[in-house]
């Protein structure tokens, strides 16, 4: 077990959401119960001039920070641009009485992945059409070439047999050759155009795939992309008999950070931790965001103890930082995380290994947080 520094006891005081919108702060004990909070109506035909005010009202009602992600979600919901998103928001409000921040984030991420997947599907369809057209063009050129060859054979045979005056036969063959040259030039021009389109499409496909596999907040690989990378690494490790380890990292008391300082500050903390992990665990490790305040790290070719030491170095460095709120200038204290590490066992699948890393993470949480534990060494 890697013991860490104790969490800071520095006081925390969050900025007022209501003050941000020009309203005086109120005592939480006097707040209107969630079930009685008036929820703005869903998408309708309200004048566009009132859109900004309605978005602000939506965010205030649900106590969502005015971050770009929340603003876009409110815009999509009020404008009715995404029926699936509208249905998800309505269901969340009906279930909880208001739209909670964590639920809003999940809905926004699902919408982002859905849009990326739709775009990727359209680009793939376009690529399929271009490839089909290119194949048809190549097939037609092959047919034209065979027809041209056959015509030349017949013309040559006619000249040799004396059945056609040589001058006329040569004239016909020259005309046939000019026609074939025109066809070839046209096919070449169309292939050049399609080559340019395919190059552009290749770039768009790569960009769409990157968006579909990236976490929109931190830029790290998302859960789907990480698990795909993990599956490939596990197959290679099993084939070559090399070690492989994973680490589950979870920011300590993250809910308190959001509650005391606002979700915008929470988002900045998430990005800071993501950057610290990427910079600290080494270029031969792969970091992804699993969801919420959880991160996963893949250590390909590295045993659990060495992986734990790397993660612990990041934890130690991060816990020594003294943070200040950009919004209020007030000290935030320190940010720590707990982590669990597991090494791949012979014959183990990815689900079992991740569960063991998660168990080690919970052991670290239960053991006082701000520490790294290897599974089996609790």
mmCIF file of C-alpha atoms in Angstrom:
data_model
loop_
_atom_site.group_PDB
_atom_site.id
_atom_site.type_symbol
_atom_site.label_atom_id
_atom_site.label_comp_id
_atom_site.label_asym_id
_atom_site.label_seq_id
_atom_site.Cartn_x
_atom_site.Cartn_y
_atom_site.Cartn_z
ATOM 1 C CA UNK A 1 0.000 0.000 0.000
ATOM 2 C CA UNK A 2 1.274 3.436 -0.868
ATOM 3 C CA UNK A 3 0.432 5.827 1.942
ATOM 4 C CA UNK A 4 -0.272 9.382 0.888
ATOM 5 C CA UNK A 5 -0.467 12.796 2.453
ATOM 6 C CA UNK A 6 -3.629 13.491 4.473
ATOM 7 C CA UNK A 7 -6.286 15.576 2.723
ATOM 8 C CA UNK A 8 -6.137 19.289 3.431
ATOM 9 C CA UNK A 9 -8.568 20.653 5.988
ATOM 10 C CA UNK A 10 -8.572 24.144 4.431
ATOM 11 C CA UNK A 11 -11.995 25.736 4.469
ATOM 12 C CA UNK A 12 -13.988 26.000 1.271
ATOM 13 C CA UNK A 13 -16.535 28.588 0.312
ATOM 14 C CA UNK A 14 -18.289 28.405 -3.047
ATOM 15 C CA UNK A 15 -19.324 31.239 -5.313
ATOM 16 C CA UNK A 16 -23.030 32.054 -5.530
ATOM 17 C CA UNK A 17 -24.842 30.889 -8.647
ATOM 18 C CA UNK A 18 -27.645 33.398 -8.032
ATOM 19 C CA UNK A 19 -25.154 36.253 -7.755
ATOM 20 C CA UNK A 20 -23.831 35.338 -11.162
ATOM 21 C CA UNK A 21 -27.265 36.074 -12.597
ATOM 22 C CA UNK A 22 -27.692 39.277 -10.583
ATOM 23 C CA UNK A 23 -29.794 37.826 -7.772
ATOM 24 C CA UNK A 24 -29.034 38.095 -4.084
ATOM 25 C CA UNK A 25 -27.865 34.997 -2.303
ATOM 26 C CA UNK A 26 -30.430 33.150 -0.237
ATOM 27 C CA UNK A 27 -30.192 30.785 2.662
ATOM 28 C CA UNK A 28 -30.346 27.176 1.471
ATOM 29 C CA UNK A 29 -32.710 26.404 4.347
ATOM 30 C CA UNK A 30 -35.248 28.791 2.843
ATOM 31 C CA UNK A 31 -34.946 27.445 -0.681
ATOM 32 C CA UNK A 32 -38.041 26.169 -2.412
ATOM 33 C CA UNK A 33 -38.225 22.361 -2.348
ATOM 34 C CA UNK A 34 -37.196 20.760 -5.638
ATOM 35 C CA UNK A 35 -40.674 19.369 -6.249
ATOM 36 C CA UNK A 36 -42.137 22.918 -6.047
ATOM 37 C CA UNK A 37 -39.557 24.598 -8.287
ATOM 38 C CA UNK A 38 -41.266 25.813 -11.463
ATOM 39 C CA UNK A 39 -39.686 24.001 -14.375
ATOM 40 C CA UNK A 40 -39.552 25.903 -17.665
ATOM 41 C CA UNK A 41 -41.655 24.373 -20.365
ATOM 42 C CA UNK A 42 -39.916 22.246 -22.931
ATOM 43 C CA UNK A 43 -39.426 23.202 -26.571
ATOM 44 C CA UNK A 44 -42.024 25.563 -27.988
ATOM 45 C CA UNK A 45 -42.380 28.448 -30.440
ATOM 46 C CA UNK A 46 -41.240 31.273 -28.134
ATOM 47 C CA UNK A 47 -39.720 34.305 -29.893
ATOM 48 C CA UNK A 48 -35.983 33.920 -30.576
ATOM 49 C CA UNK A 49 -35.338 37.244 -28.796
ATOM 50 C CA UNK A 50 -36.305 35.594 -25.505
ATOM 51 C CA UNK A 51 -34.050 32.565 -26.050
ATOM 52 C CA UNK A 52 -31.136 33.812 -23.943
ATOM 53 C CA UNK A 53 -33.425 34.661 -21.055
ATOM 54 C CA UNK A 54 -35.106 31.271 -21.217
ATOM 55 C CA UNK A 55 -31.732 29.523 -21.249
ATOM 56 C CA UNK A 56 -30.658 31.516 -18.190
ATOM 57 C CA UNK A 57 -33.945 30.652 -16.468
ATOM 58 C CA UNK A 58 -33.478 26.977 -17.251
ATOM 59 C CA UNK A 59 -29.959 26.963 -15.790
ATOM 60 C CA UNK A 60 -31.058 28.896 -12.688
ATOM 61 C CA UNK A 61 -34.026 26.628 -12.056
ATOM 62 C CA UNK A 62 -31.892 23.509 -12.160
ATOM 63 C CA UNK A 63 -28.888 25.195 -10.485
ATOM 64 C CA UNK A 64 -26.628 24.293 -13.387
ATOM 65 C CA UNK A 65 -23.461 26.311 -13.891
ATOM 66 C CA UNK A 66 -23.362 28.383 -17.110
ATOM 67 C CA UNK A 67 -20.619 26.258 -18.642
ATOM 68 C CA UNK A 68 -20.464 25.783 -22.441
ATOM 69 C CA UNK A 69 -21.701 22.184 -22.090
ATOM 70 C CA UNK A 70 -24.714 23.156 -19.937
ATOM 71 C CA UNK A 71 -25.508 26.183 -22.114
ATOM 72 C CA UNK A 72 -25.503 24.024 -25.241
ATOM 73 C CA UNK A 73 -27.689 21.411 -23.533
ATOM 74 C CA UNK A 74 -30.204 24.117 -22.524
ATOM 75 C CA UNK A 75 -30.174 25.531 -26.048
ATOM 76 C CA UNK A 76 -30.767 22.099 -27.591
ATOM 77 C CA UNK A 77 -33.541 21.353 -25.091
ATOM 78 C CA UNK A 78 -35.411 24.651 -25.371
ATOM 79 C CA UNK A 79 -35.042 24.729 -29.142
ATOM 80 C CA UNK A 80 -36.150 21.105 -29.518
ATOM 81 C CA UNK A 81 -33.282 20.405 -31.915
ATOM 82 C CA UNK A 82 -32.620 16.903 -30.562
ATOM 83 C CA UNK A 83 -35.781 14.890 -29.716
ATOM 84 C CA UNK A 84 -33.773 12.206 -27.883
ATOM 85 C CA UNK A 85 -32.105 14.842 -25.697
ATOM 86 C CA UNK A 86 -35.472 16.497 -24.955
ATOM 87 C CA UNK A 87 -36.958 13.146 -23.929
ATOM 88 C CA UNK A 88 -33.971 12.387 -21.670
ATOM 89 C CA UNK A 89 -34.159 15.780 -19.952
ATOM 90 C CA UNK A 90 -37.933 15.515 -19.447
ATOM 91 C CA UNK A 91 -37.541 12.036 -17.967
ATOM 92 C CA UNK A 92 -34.805 13.227 -15.583
ATOM 93 C CA UNK A 93 -36.905 16.180 -14.400
ATOM 94 C CA UNK A 94 -39.936 13.946 -13.888
ATOM 95 C CA UNK A 95 -37.832 11.478 -11.878
ATOM 96 C CA UNK A 96 -35.779 13.862 -9.713
ATOM 97 C CA UNK A 97 -37.830 17.073 -9.677
ATOM 98 C CA UNK A 98 -35.010 18.947 -11.409
ATOM 99 C CA UNK A 99 -32.108 18.250 -13.757
ATOM 100 C CA UNK A 100 -29.103 17.268 -11.629
ATOM 101 C CA UNK A 101 -25.632 18.254 -12.821
ATOM 102 C CA UNK A 102 -24.326 14.698 -13.140
ATOM 103 C CA UNK A 103 -27.395 13.656 -15.125
ATOM 104 C CA UNK A 104 -27.075 16.739 -17.354
ATOM 105 C CA UNK A 105 -23.471 15.807 -18.068
ATOM 106 C CA UNK A 106 -24.415 12.230 -18.966
ATOM 107 C CA UNK A 107 -27.169 13.460 -21.327
ATOM 108 C CA UNK A 108 -24.809 15.958 -22.976
ATOM 109 C CA UNK A 109 -22.107 13.313 -23.454
ATOM 110 C CA UNK A 110 -24.631 10.843 -24.901
ATOM 111 C CA UNK A 111 -25.873 13.501 -27.321
ATOM 112 C CA UNK A 112 -22.300 14.319 -28.362
ATOM 113 C CA UNK A 113 -21.517 10.644 -28.995
ATOM 114 C CA UNK A 114 -24.770 10.215 -30.915
ATOM 115 C CA UNK A 115 -24.014 13.189 -33.177
ATOM 116 C CA UNK A 116 -20.476 11.945 -33.740
ATOM 117 C CA UNK A 117 -21.755 8.462 -34.570
ATOM 118 C CA UNK A 118 -24.349 9.867 -36.978
ATOM 119 C CA UNK A 119 -21.717 11.997 -38.699
ATOM 120 C CA UNK A 120 -19.353 9.049 -38.888
ATOM 121 C CA UNK A 121 -22.119 6.939 -40.418
ATOM 122 C CA UNK A 122 -22.839 9.578 -43.078
ATOM 123 C CA UNK A 123 -19.163 9.872 -43.933
ATOM 124 C CA UNK A 124 -18.855 6.095 -44.213
ATOM 125 C CA UNK A 125 -21.872 6.028 -46.564
ATOM 126 C CA UNK A 126 -20.274 8.747 -48.651
ATOM 127 C CA UNK A 127 -17.016 6.817 -48.774
ATOM 128 C CA UNK A 128 -18.883 3.683 -49.810
ATOM 129 C CA UNK A 129 -20.560 5.555 -52.678
ATOM 130 C CA UNK A 130 -17.238 6.995 -53.827
ATOM 131 C CA UNK A 131 -15.543 3.603 -53.754
ATOM 132 C CA UNK A 132 -18.462 2.045 -55.637
ATOM 133 C CA UNK A 133 -18.271 4.771 -58.283
ATOM 134 C CA UNK A 134 -14.514 4.333 -58.616
ATOM 135 C CA UNK A 135 -14.917 0.570 -59.000
ATOM 136 C CA UNK A 136 -17.579 1.082 -61.665
ATOM 137 C CA UNK A 137 -15.314 3.517 -63.514
ATOM 138 C CA UNK A 138 -12.395 1.096 -63.423
ATOM 139 C CA UNK A 139 -14.673 -1.700 -64.625
ATOM 140 C CA UNK A 140 -15.953 0.434 -67.512
ATOM 141 C CA UNK A 141 -12.407 1.387 -68.493
ATOM 142 C CA UNK A 142 -11.439 -2.287 -68.510
ATOM 143 C CA UNK A 143 -14.439 -3.080 -70.747
ATOM 144 C CA UNK A 144 -13.542 -0.217 -73.111
ATOM 145 C CA UNK A 145 -9.946 -1.412 -73.303
ATOM 146 C CA UNK A 146 -11.050 -4.952 -74.175
ATOM 147 C CA UNK A 147 -13.436 -3.617 -76.845
ATOM 148 C CA UNK A 148 -10.667 -1.450 -78.288
ATOM 149 C CA UNK A 149 -8.307 -4.420 -78.423
ATOM 150 C CA UNK A 150 -10.900 -6.580 -80.139
ATOM 151 C CA UNK A 151 -11.626 -3.841 -82.694
ATOM 152 C CA UNK A 152 -7.929 -3.499 -83.472
ATOM 153 C CA UNK A 153 -7.670 -7.274 -83.937
ATOM 154 C CA UNK A 154 -10.619 -7.243 -86.336
ATOM 155 C CA UNK A 155 -9.234 -4.301 -88.291
ATOM 156 C CA UNK A 156 -5.844 -5.955 -88.581
ATOM 157 C CA UNK A 157 -7.444 -9.208 -89.734
ATOM 158 C CA UNK A 158 -9.533 -7.341 -92.326
ATOM 159 C CA UNK A 159 -6.449 -5.648 -93.763
ATOM 160 C CA UNK A 160 -4.580 -8.955 -93.968
ATOM 161 C CA UNK A 161 -7.574 -10.684 -95.641
ATOM 162 C CA UNK A 162 -8.014 -7.855 -98.159
ATOM 163 C CA UNK A 163 -11.697 -7.582 -97.335
ATOM 164 C CA UNK A 164 -11.409 -3.862 -96.580
ATOM 165 C CA UNK A 165 -9.295 -1.273 -98.419
ATOM 166 C CA UNK A 166 -6.175 -0.605 -96.352
ATOM 167 C CA UNK A 167 -6.736 3.170 -96.340
ATOM 168 C CA UNK A 168 -10.313 2.844 -95.065
ATOM 169 C CA UNK A 169 -9.329 0.276 -92.469
ATOM 170 C CA UNK A 170 -6.530 2.497 -91.171
ATOM 171 C CA UNK A 171 -8.920 5.472 -91.084
ATOM 172 C CA UNK A 172 -11.416 3.503 -89.015
ATOM 173 C CA UNK A 173 -8.690 2.288 -86.679
ATOM 174 C CA UNK A 174 -7.391 5.855 -86.225
ATOM 175 C CA UNK A 175 -10.908 7.081 -85.398
ATOM 176 C CA UNK A 176 -11.330 4.210 -82.958
ATOM 177 C CA UNK A 177 -8.000 5.131 -81.335
ATOM 178 C CA UNK A 178 -9.049 8.789 -80.922
ATOM 179 C CA UNK A 179 -12.294 7.653 -79.282
ATOM 180 C CA UNK A 180 -10.374 5.409 -76.901
ATOM 181 C CA UNK A 181 -7.968 8.235 -76.045
ATOM 182 C CA UNK A 182 -10.940 10.509 -75.235
ATOM 183 C CA UNK A 183 -12.457 7.813 -73.020
ATOM 184 C CA UNK A 184 -9.129 7.287 -71.255
ATOM 185 C CA UNK A 185 -8.641 11.022 -70.678
ATOM 186 C CA UNK A 186 -12.181 11.349 -69.300
ATOM 187 C CA UNK A 187 -11.668 8.375 -66.982
ATOM 188 C CA UNK A 188 -8.365 9.830 -65.776
ATOM 189 C CA UNK A 189 -9.994 13.201 -65.072
ATOM 190 C CA UNK A 190 -12.797 11.579 -63.094
ATOM 191 C CA UNK A 191 -10.344 9.428 -61.140
ATOM 192 C CA UNK A 192 -8.298 12.513 -60.238
ATOM 193 C CA UNK A 193 -11.466 14.228 -58.982
ATOM 194 C CA UNK A 194 -12.445 11.177 -56.950
ATOM 195 C CA UNK A 195 -8.922 10.925 -55.567
ATOM 196 C CA UNK A 196 -9.197 14.501 -54.291
ATOM 197 C CA UNK A 197 -12.618 13.776 -52.795
ATOM 198 C CA UNK A 198 -11.344 10.615 -51.123
ATOM 199 C CA UNK A 199 -8.387 12.470 -49.603
ATOM 200 C CA UNK A 200 -10.746 15.073 -48.154
ATOM 201 C CA UNK A 201 -13.103 12.346 -46.971
ATOM 202 C CA UNK A 202 -10.248 10.479 -45.314
ATOM 203 C CA UNK A 203 -9.445 13.568 -43.251
ATOM 204 C CA UNK A 204 -13.092 14.055 -42.305
ATOM 205 C CA UNK A 205 -13.414 10.407 -41.292
ATOM 206 C CA UNK A 206 -10.313 10.629 -39.099
ATOM 207 C CA UNK A 207 -11.646 13.804 -37.468
ATOM 208 C CA UNK A 208 -15.093 12.287 -36.885
ATOM 209 C CA UNK A 209 -13.565 9.153 -35.418
ATOM 210 C CA UNK A 210 -11.388 11.232 -33.087
ATOM 211 C CA UNK A 211 -14.455 13.160 -31.894
ATOM 212 C CA UNK A 212 -16.451 9.961 -31.409
ATOM 213 C CA UNK A 213 -13.665 8.430 -29.306
ATOM 214 C CA UNK A 214 -12.738 11.499 -27.220
ATOM 215 C CA UNK A 215 -14.108 12.843 -23.962
ATOM 216 C CA UNK A 216 -15.390 16.354 -24.806
ATOM 217 C CA UNK A 217 -14.217 17.936 -21.528
ATOM 218 C CA UNK A 218 -10.691 16.574 -21.062
ATOM 219 C CA UNK A 219 -9.806 15.468 -24.587
ATOM 220 C CA UNK A 220 -8.811 12.034 -23.256
ATOM 221 C CA UNK A 221 -9.982 8.782 -24.775
ATOM 222 C CA UNK A 222 -13.540 8.048 -23.679
ATOM 223 C CA UNK A 223 -14.705 4.792 -22.138
ATOM 224 C CA UNK A 224 -15.423 3.092 -25.473
ATOM 225 C CA UNK A 225 -12.058 4.038 -26.982
ATOM 226 C CA UNK A 226 -10.170 2.991 -23.843
ATOM 227 C CA UNK A 227 -11.821 -0.421 -23.733
ATOM 228 C CA UNK A 228 -11.034 -0.978 -27.419
ATOM 229 C CA UNK A 229 -7.381 -0.110 -26.774
ATOM 230 C CA UNK A 230 -7.371 -2.350 -23.684
ATOM 231 C CA UNK A 231 -8.784 -5.304 -25.654
ATOM 232 C CA UNK A 232 -5.997 -5.014 -28.249
ATOM 233 C CA UNK A 233 -3.311 -4.696 -25.587
ATOM 234 C CA UNK A 234 -4.640 -7.714 -23.680
ATOM 235 C CA UNK A 235 -4.645 -9.867 -26.807
ATOM 236 C CA UNK A 236 -1.036 -8.898 -27.518
ATOM 237 C CA UNK A 237 0.015 -9.463 -23.892
ATOM 238 C CA UNK A 238 -1.568 -12.921 -23.902
ATOM 239 C CA UNK A 239 0.112 -13.836 -27.191
ATOM 240 C CA UNK A 240 3.568 -12.579 -26.175
ATOM 241 C CA UNK A 241 3.438 -13.397 -22.460
ATOM 242 C CA UNK A 242 4.186 -9.808 -21.413
ATOM 243 C CA UNK A 243 2.762 -8.055 -18.320
ATOM 244 C CA UNK A 244 -0.104 -5.576 -18.436
ATOM 245 C CA UNK A 245 -1.616 -3.469 -15.649
ATOM 246 C CA UNK A 246 -4.481 -1.019 -15.254
ATOM 247 C CA UNK A 247 -5.149 1.677 -12.668
ATOM 248 C CA UNK A 248 -8.529 3.100 -11.631
ATOM 249 C CA UNK A 249 -8.223 6.670 -10.303
ATOM 250 C CA UNK A 250 -11.038 8.565 -8.585
ATOM 251 C CA UNK A 251 -10.860 12.190 -7.354
ATOM 252 C CA UNK A 252 -11.501 12.358 -3.605
ATOM 253 C CA UNK A 253 -14.549 14.271 -2.339
ATOM 254 C CA UNK A 254 -15.342 15.513 -5.840
ATOM 255 C CA UNK A 255 -19.011 16.078 -4.991
ATOM 256 C CA UNK A 256 -17.931 18.511 -2.271
ATOM 257 C CA UNK A 257 -15.846 20.418 -4.803
ATOM 258 C CA UNK A 258 -18.901 20.811 -7.032
ATOM 259 C CA UNK A 259 -21.206 21.676 -4.141
ATOM 260 C CA UNK A 260 -18.865 24.215 -2.529
ATOM 261 C CA UNK A 261 -17.271 25.831 -5.564
ATOM 262 C CA UNK A 262 -19.571 25.138 -8.486
ATOM 263 C CA UNK A 263 -19.454 22.717 -11.388
ATOM 264 C CA UNK A 264 -17.428 25.074 -13.548
ATOM 265 C CA UNK A 265 -14.624 24.808 -10.982
ATOM 266 C CA UNK A 266 -15.239 21.056 -10.874
ATOM 267 C CA UNK A 267 -14.725 20.862 -14.637
ATOM 268 C CA UNK A 268 -11.430 22.735 -14.325
ATOM 269 C CA UNK A 269 -10.352 20.284 -11.621
ATOM 270 C CA UNK A 270 -11.164 17.359 -13.920
ATOM 271 C CA UNK A 271 -9.052 18.855 -16.695
ATOM 272 C CA UNK A 272 -6.197 19.571 -14.280
ATOM 273 C CA UNK A 273 -6.169 15.974 -12.993
ATOM 274 C CA UNK A 274 -6.348 14.642 -16.558
ATOM 275 C CA UNK A 275 -3.317 16.725 -17.561
ATOM 276 C CA UNK A 276 -1.402 15.665 -14.443
ATOM 277 C CA UNK A 277 -2.012 11.983 -15.192
ATOM 278 C CA UNK A 278 -1.030 12.268 -18.856
ATOM 279 C CA UNK A 279 2.171 14.159 -18.019
ATOM 280 C CA UNK A 280 3.076 12.057 -15.007
ATOM 281 C CA UNK A 281 2.492 8.389 -15.823
ATOM 282 C CA UNK A 282 4.797 8.286 -18.839
ATOM 283 C CA UNK A 283 4.530 8.221 -22.609
ATOM 284 C CA UNK A 284 4.201 4.421 -22.627
ATOM 285 C CA UNK A 285 0.934 4.606 -20.622
ATOM 286 C CA UNK A 286 -2.525 5.346 -22.024
ATOM 287 C CA UNK A 287 -4.971 7.503 -20.039
ATOM 288 C CA UNK A 288 -8.743 7.628 -20.528
ATOM 289 C CA UNK A 289 -11.723 9.113 -18.724
ATOM 290 C CA UNK A 290 -14.051 6.366 -17.595
ATOM 291 C CA UNK A 291 -16.828 8.760 -16.589
ATOM 292 C CA UNK A 292 -17.586 11.344 -13.921
ATOM 293 C CA UNK A 293 -14.470 11.844 -11.787
ATOM 294 C CA UNK A 294 -12.977 8.426 -12.667
ATOM 295 C CA UNK A 295 -9.944 7.872 -14.883
ATOM 296 C CA UNK A 296 -8.358 4.683 -16.204
ATOM 297 C CA UNK A 297 -4.709 4.161 -17.071
ATOM 298 C CA UNK A 298 -3.358 1.307 -19.193
ATOM 299 C CA UNK A 299 0.230 0.241 -18.510
ATOM 300 C CA UNK A 300 1.159 -2.047 -21.402
ATOM 301 C CA UNK A 301 4.222 -4.180 -20.675
ATOM 302 C CA UNK A 302 4.431 -2.914 -17.081
ATOM 303 C CA UNK A 303 3.914 -4.867 -13.847
ATOM 304 C CA UNK A 304 1.523 -3.700 -11.132
ATOM 305 C CA UNK A 305 4.119 -2.495 -8.636
ATOM 306 C CA UNK A 306 5.883 -0.264 -11.137
ATOM 307 C CA UNK A 307 2.537 1.056 -12.385
ATOM 308 C CA UNK A 308 1.472 1.837 -8.818
ATOM 309 C CA UNK A 309 4.691 3.750 -8.201
ATOM 310 C CA UNK A 310 4.074 5.942 -11.243
ATOM 311 C CA UNK A 311 0.493 6.680 -10.221
ATOM 312 C CA UNK A 312 1.612 7.401 -6.667
ATOM 313 C CA UNK A 313 4.151 9.944 -7.901
ATOM 314 C CA UNK A 314 1.353 11.807 -9.696
ATOM 315 C CA UNK A 315 -0.854 11.591 -6.601
ATOM 316 C CA UNK A 316 1.926 12.970 -4.405
ATOM 317 C CA UNK A 317 2.703 15.858 -6.771
ATOM 318 C CA UNK A 318 -0.968 16.760 -7.173
ATOM 319 C CA UNK A 319 -1.675 16.682 -3.439
ATOM 320 C CA UNK A 320 1.097 19.237 -2.908
ATOM 321 C CA UNK A 321 -0.551 21.874 -5.063
ATOM 322 C CA UNK A 322 -2.434 24.666 -3.326
ATOM 323 C CA UNK A 323 -5.259 25.759 -5.600
ATOM 324 C CA UNK A 324 -7.086 29.063 -5.828
ATOM 325 C CA UNK A 325 -10.516 29.657 -7.380
ATOM 326 C CA UNK A 326 -10.337 31.654 -10.613
ATOM 327 C CA UNK A 327 -13.863 32.881 -9.933
ATOM 328 C CA UNK A 328 -13.472 34.270 -6.412
ATOM 329 C CA UNK A 329 -9.737 34.176 -5.706
ATOM 330 C CA UNK A 330 -10.462 32.107 -2.609
ATOM 331 C CA UNK A 331 -8.238 29.128 -1.763
ATOM 332 C CA UNK A 332 -9.572 25.727 -2.762
ATOM 333 C CA UNK A 333 -7.113 23.804 -0.633
ATOM 334 C CA UNK A 334 -5.708 20.624 -2.175
ATOM 335 C CA UNK A 335 -7.113 18.076 -4.595
ATOM 336 C CA UNK A 336 -6.267 14.404 -4.120
ATOM 337 C CA UNK A 337 -7.258 11.142 -5.698
ATOM 338 C CA UNK A 338 -7.356 7.486 -4.731
ATOM 339 C CA UNK A 339 -6.305 4.670 -7.053
ATOM 340 C CA UNK A 340 -6.474 0.908 -7.402
ATOM 341 C CA UNK A 341 -4.092 -1.123 -9.567
ATOM 342 C CA UNK A 342 -4.494 -4.637 -10.968
ATOM 343 C CA UNK A 343 -2.198 -6.747 -13.135
ATOM 344 C CA UNK A 344 -3.559 -9.063 -15.827
ATOM 345 C CA UNK A 345 -3.795 -12.690 -14.748
ATOM 346 C CA UNK A 346 -3.418 -15.639 -17.106
ATOM 347 C CA UNK A 347 -6.736 -16.375 -18.822
ATOM 348 C CA UNK A 348 -8.415 -13.268 -17.356
ATOM 349 C CA UNK A 349 -10.749 -11.100 -19.426
ATOM 350 C CA UNK A 350 -10.888 -7.303 -19.358
ATOM 351 C CA UNK A 351 -14.028 -7.204 -17.223
ATOM 352 C CA UNK A 352 -12.456 -9.287 -14.443
ATOM 353 C CA UNK A 353 -9.254 -7.248 -14.413
ATOM 354 C CA UNK A 354 -11.160 -3.935 -14.270
ATOM 355 C CA UNK A 355 -13.300 -5.266 -11.432
ATOM 356 C CA UNK A 356 -10.171 -6.125 -9.440
ATOM 357 C CA UNK A 357 -8.743 -2.646 -10.057
ATOM 358 C CA UNK A 358 -12.066 -1.193 -8.928
ATOM 359 C CA UNK A 359 -11.984 -3.313 -5.767
ATOM 360 C CA UNK A 360 -8.502 -1.985 -5.010
ATOM 361 C CA UNK A 361 -9.785 1.553 -5.567
ATOM 362 C CA UNK A 362 -12.574 1.021 -3.041
ATOM 363 C CA UNK A 363 -10.003 -0.332 -0.602
ATOM 364 C CA UNK A 364 -8.023 2.886 -1.053
ATOM 365 C CA UNK A 365 -11.173 4.944 -0.465
ATOM 366 C CA UNK A 366 -12.096 2.970 2.633
ATOM 367 C CA UNK A 367 -8.524 3.151 3.894
ATOM 368 C CA UNK A 368 -8.600 6.931 4.142
ATOM 369 C CA UNK A 369 -8.334 8.113 0.504
ATOM 370 C CA UNK A 370 -5.359 9.885 -1.095
ATOM 371 C CA UNK A 371 -3.456 6.647 -1.628
ATOM 372 C CA UNK A 372 -2.726 3.924 -4.201
ATOM 373 C CA UNK A 373 -3.402 0.242 -3.509
ATOM 374 C CA UNK A 374 -2.498 -2.808 -5.579
ATOM 375 C CA UNK A 375 -5.131 -5.531 -5.722
ATOM 376 C CA UNK A 376 -4.143 -8.367 -3.416
ATOM 377 C CA UNK A 377 -1.912 -6.150 -1.260
ATOM 378 C CA UNK A 378 -4.655 -4.431 0.758
#
